[in-house]
PDB file of C-alpha atoms in Angstrom:
ATOM      1  CA  UNK W 585      35.694 -55.600 -41.470  1.00  0.00           C
ATOM      2  CA  UNK W 586      39.291 -55.378 -39.791  1.00  0.00           C
ATOM      3  CA  UNK W 587      40.980 -54.630 -36.700  1.00  0.00           C
ATOM      4  CA  UNK W 588      43.437 -53.504 -34.781  1.00  0.00           C
ATOM      5  CA  UNK W 589      44.127 -54.098 -31.015  1.00  0.00           C
ATOM      6  CA  UNK W 590      46.513 -52.541 -28.960  1.00  0.00           C
ATOM      7  CA  UNK W 591      47.425 -52.249 -25.501  1.00  0.00           C
ATOM      8  CA  UNK W 592      47.863 -48.979 -24.379  1.00  0.00           C
ATOM      9  CA  UNK W 593      50.693 -49.249 -21.186  1.00  0.00           C
ATOM     10  CA  UNK W 594      48.603 -52.401 -20.756  1.00  0.00           C
ATOM     11  CA  UNK W 595      45.523 -50.258 -19.114  1.00  0.00           C
ATOM     12  CA  UNK W 596      43.165 -50.036 -21.488  1.00  0.00           C
ATOM     13  CA  UNK W 597      42.852 -51.302 -24.953  1.00  0.00           C
ATOM     14  CA  UNK W 598      42.181 -49.301 -28.106  1.00  0.00           C
ATOM     15  CA  UNK W 599      40.321 -50.909 -31.223  1.00  0.00           C
ATOM     16  CA  UNK W 600      39.857 -49.642 -34.417  1.00  0.00           C
ATOM     17  CA  UNK W 601      37.514 -50.859 -36.935  1.00  0.00           C
ATOM     18  CA  UNK W 602      37.206 -49.979 -40.221  1.00  0.00           C
ATOM     19  CA  UNK W 603      34.307 -51.059 -42.116  1.00  0.00           C
ATOM     20  CA  UNK W 604      32.843 -50.975 -45.485  1.00  0.00           C
ATOM     21  CA  UNK W 605      28.515 -50.669 -45.807  1.00  0.00           C
ATOM     22  CA  UNK W 606      26.851 -49.593 -48.879  1.00  0.00           C
ATOM     23  CA  UNK W 607      30.132 -49.123 -50.558  1.00  0.00           C
ATOM     24  CA  UNK W 608      31.227 -46.296 -48.088  1.00  0.00           C
ATOM     25  CA  UNK W 609      33.548 -47.098 -45.804  1.00  0.00           C
ATOM     26  CA  UNK W 610      34.320 -45.273 -42.289  1.00  0.00           C
ATOM     27  CA  UNK W 611      36.207 -45.926 -39.365  1.00  0.00           C
ATOM     28  CA  UNK W 612      35.357 -45.954 -35.792  1.00  0.00           C
ATOM     29  CA  UNK W 613      37.740 -46.024 -32.759  1.00  0.00           C
ATOM     30  CA  UNK W 614      37.242 -47.210 -28.950  1.00  0.00           C
ATOM     31  CA  UNK W 615      39.003 -47.193 -26.145  1.00  0.00           C
ATOM     32  CA  UNK W 616      38.353 -49.728 -23.524  1.00  0.00           C
ATOM     33  CA  UNK W 617      39.766 -50.112 -19.912  1.00  0.00           C
ATOM     34  CA  UNK W 618      41.430 -53.139 -18.257  1.00  0.00           C
ATOM     35  CA  UNK W 619      40.141 -54.921 -15.780  1.00  0.00           C
ATOM     36  CA  UNK W 620      41.956 -57.313 -13.239  1.00  0.00           C
ATOM     37  CA  UNK W 621      40.968 -60.124 -15.360  1.00  0.00           C
ATOM     38  CA  UNK W 622      42.454 -60.975 -18.680  1.00  0.00           C
ATOM     39  CA  UNK W 623      41.850 -60.268 -21.872  1.00  0.00           C
ATOM     40  CA  UNK W 624      38.536 -58.505 -20.607  1.00  0.00           C
ATOM     41  CA  UNK W 625      38.151 -54.513 -20.674  1.00  0.00           C
ATOM     42  CA  UNK W 626      35.171 -52.654 -20.152  1.00  0.00           C
ATOM     43  CA  UNK W 627      33.443 -48.672 -21.786  1.00  0.00           C
ATOM     44  CA  UNK W 628      30.675 -47.138 -21.673  1.00  0.00           C
ATOM     45  CA  UNK W 629      28.985 -45.648 -24.791  1.00  0.00           C
ATOM     46  CA  UNK W 630      27.983 -42.366 -24.771  1.00  0.00           C
ATOM     47  CA  UNK W 631      26.735 -42.893 -28.919  1.00  0.00           C
ATOM     48  CA  UNK W 632      24.773 -45.582 -27.865  1.00  0.00           C
ATOM     49  CA  UNK W 633      24.309 -44.863 -24.226  1.00  0.00           C
ATOM     50  CA  UNK W 634      24.788 -48.527 -22.908  1.00  0.00           C
ATOM     51  CA  UNK W 635      27.902 -49.849 -20.731  1.00  0.00           C
ATOM     52  CA  UNK W 636      29.586 -53.002 -22.586  1.00  0.00           C
ATOM     53  CA  UNK W 637      31.796 -55.648 -21.189  1.00  0.00           C
ATOM     54  CA  UNK W 638      33.978 -56.768 -23.741  1.00  0.00           C
ATOM     55  CA  UNK W 639      36.466 -60.669 -23.041  1.00  0.00           C
ATOM     56  CA  UNK W 640      38.800 -61.181 -25.703  1.00  0.00           C
ATOM     57  CA  UNK W 641      37.948 -64.934 -26.149  1.00  0.00           C
ATOM     58  CA  UNK W 642      40.240 -65.595 -28.828  1.00  0.00           C
ATOM     59  CA  UNK W 643      43.218 -63.838 -31.083  1.00  0.00           C
ATOM     60  CA  UNK W 644      45.704 -65.074 -33.771  1.00  0.00           C
ATOM     61  CA  UNK W 645      46.818 -61.609 -34.168  1.00  0.00           C
ATOM     62  CA  UNK W 646      47.701 -62.056 -38.335  1.00  0.00           C
ATOM     63  CA  UNK W 647      44.749 -63.908 -39.135  1.00  0.00           C
ATOM     64  CA  UNK W 648      41.586 -63.133 -36.673  1.00  0.00           C
ATOM     65  CA  UNK W 649      39.770 -62.238 -33.566  1.00  0.00           C
ATOM     66  CA  UNK W 650      37.003 -63.033 -31.390  1.00  0.00           C
ATOM     67  CA  UNK W 651      35.284 -60.749 -28.783  1.00  0.00           C
ATOM     68  CA  UNK W 652      32.530 -61.645 -26.448  1.00  0.00           C
ATOM     69  CA  UNK W 653      30.621 -58.229 -25.248  1.00  0.00           C
ATOM     70  CA  UNK W 654      28.136 -58.340 -23.150  1.00  0.00           C
ATOM     71  CA  UNK W 655      26.333 -54.929 -23.245  1.00  0.00           C
ATOM     72  CA  UNK W 656      23.708 -52.874 -20.669  1.00  0.00           C
ATOM     73  CA  UNK W 657      21.341 -50.624 -20.963  1.00  0.00           C
ATOM     74  CA  UNK W 658      18.396 -49.966 -18.823  1.00  0.00           C
ATOM     75  CA  UNK W 659      18.977 -52.605 -17.253  1.00  0.00           C
ATOM     76  CA  UNK W 660      18.489 -55.168 -19.817  1.00  0.00           C
ATOM     77  CA  UNK W 661      21.494 -57.132 -21.461  1.00  0.00           C
ATOM     78  CA  UNK W 662      22.517 -58.182 -24.869  1.00  0.00           C
ATOM     79  CA  UNK W 663      25.065 -60.362 -25.982  1.00  0.00           C
ATOM     80  CA  UNK W 664      27.358 -59.352 -29.197  1.00  0.00           C
ATOM     81  CA  UNK W 665      29.129 -61.603 -30.963  1.00  0.00           C
ATOM     82  CA  UNK W 666      31.772 -60.412 -33.288  1.00  0.00           C
ATOM     83  CA  UNK W 667      34.511 -62.632 -35.398  1.00  0.00           C
ATOM     84  CA  UNK W 668      37.120 -59.920 -36.777  1.00  0.00           C
ATOM     85  CA  UNK W 669      39.204 -61.061 -39.951  1.00  0.00           C
ATOM     86  CA  UNK W 670      41.859 -59.476 -40.988  1.00  0.00           C
ATOM     87  CA  UNK W 671      41.026 -60.785 -44.895  1.00  0.00           C
ATOM     88  CA  UNK W 672      37.295 -59.934 -46.970  1.00  0.00           C
ATOM     89  CA  UNK W 673      36.743 -63.913 -46.681  1.00  0.00           C
ATOM     90  CA  UNK W 674      36.980 -65.486 -43.116  1.00  0.00           C
ATOM     91  CA  UNK W 675      37.463 -70.009 -43.154  1.00  0.00           C
ATOM     92  CA  UNK W 676      34.018 -72.348 -43.196  1.00  0.00           C
ATOM     93  CA  UNK W 677      35.692 -73.674 -40.058  1.00  0.00           C
ATOM     94  CA  UNK W 678      36.566 -70.426 -38.730  1.00  0.00           C
ATOM     95  CA  UNK W 679      33.458 -70.102 -39.308  1.00  0.00           C
ATOM     96  CA  UNK W 680      31.919 -72.415 -37.667  1.00  0.00           C
ATOM     97  CA  UNK W 681      33.908 -71.937 -34.881  1.00  0.00           C
ATOM     98  CA  UNK W 682      31.765 -68.511 -34.535  1.00  0.00           C
ATOM     99  CA  UNK W 683      28.856 -70.335 -35.381  1.00  0.00           C
ATOM    100  CA  UNK W 684      29.079 -72.821 -32.058  1.00  0.00           C
ATOM    101  CA  UNK W 685      30.794 -70.244 -29.782  1.00  0.00           C
ATOM    102  CA  UNK W 686      27.376 -67.665 -30.033  1.00  0.00           C
ATOM    103  CA  UNK W 687      25.386 -70.518 -29.627  1.00  0.00           C
ATOM    104  CA  UNK W 688      27.009 -71.800 -26.577  1.00  0.00           C
ATOM    105  CA  UNK W 689      26.710 -67.734 -25.548  1.00  0.00           C
ATOM    106  CA  UNK W 690      23.087 -68.133 -25.417  1.00  0.00           C
ATOM    107  CA  UNK W 691      22.945 -66.317 -29.313  1.00  0.00           C
ATOM    108  CA  UNK W 692      19.563 -68.159 -30.902  1.00  0.00           C
ATOM    109  CA  UNK W 693      20.978 -70.068 -33.704  1.00  0.00           C
ATOM    110  CA  UNK W 694      18.620 -67.594 -36.069  1.00  0.00           C
ATOM    111  CA  UNK W 695      20.165 -64.837 -34.573  1.00  0.00           C
ATOM    112  CA  UNK W 696      23.847 -65.429 -36.252  1.00  0.00           C
ATOM    113  CA  UNK W 697      24.771 -63.743 -39.207  1.00  0.00           C
ATOM    114  CA  UNK W 698      28.127 -64.002 -41.181  1.00  0.00           C
ATOM    115  CA  UNK W 699      28.220 -60.998 -43.395  1.00  0.00           C
ATOM    116  CA  UNK W 700      28.656 -61.743 -46.992  1.00  0.00           C
ATOM    117  CA  UNK W 701      32.802 -60.576 -48.511  1.00  0.00           C
ATOM    118  CA  UNK W 702      32.043 -57.364 -50.379  1.00  0.00           C
ATOM    119  CA  UNK W 703      34.750 -57.923 -52.701  1.00  0.00           C
ATOM    120  CA  UNK W 704      37.358 -55.289 -51.382  1.00  0.00           C
ATOM    121  CA  UNK W 705      39.045 -54.055 -48.089  1.00  0.00           C
ATOM    122  CA  UNK W 706      38.144 -50.505 -46.685  1.00  0.00           C
ATOM    123  CA  UNK W 707      41.949 -49.372 -45.768  1.00  0.00           C
ATOM    124  CA  UNK W 708      41.249 -45.670 -45.984  1.00  0.00           C
ATOM    125  CA  UNK W 709      38.130 -44.781 -44.519  1.00  0.00           C
ATOM    126  CA  UNK W 710      36.185 -41.167 -42.975  1.00  0.00           C
ATOM    127  CA  UNK W 711      37.405 -41.006 -39.442  1.00  0.00           C
ATOM    128  CA  UNK W 712      34.478 -41.466 -36.864  1.00  0.00           C
ATOM    129  CA  UNK W 713      35.527 -41.301 -33.391  1.00  0.00           C
ATOM    130  CA  UNK W 714      33.435 -42.649 -31.403  1.00  0.00           C
ATOM    131  CA  UNK W 715      34.192 -41.005 -27.518  1.00  0.00           C
ATOM    132  CA  UNK W 716      33.371 -44.240 -24.726  1.00  0.00           C
TER     133      UNK W 716
END
């Protein structure tokens, strides 16, 4: 999965992901509002009908980004951590960093998943705009 972060006038975060699933490509775009806390953004997803509190935990712009999101729907909170890589295979050290971060944020070990590489990077995908 590829991820590109762009700060727009320091007021928002534009997140574009290109994904491959079952051999097909699609692109999702989210726009989140910047908060007073550096690296923290919020948005409401009309697709999932939930409120999202997203923090960019660590970024090496030419390699990876680690994001931590607390999703709230009907008063129930869910933690979603994501490791975005610009390559099809994240290093073992980076995968271990992600696992440890997930454990530190309350994710059970059996709920931590590293998807296997699918052999290609999907750069062009069917556009799917998610209104948030």
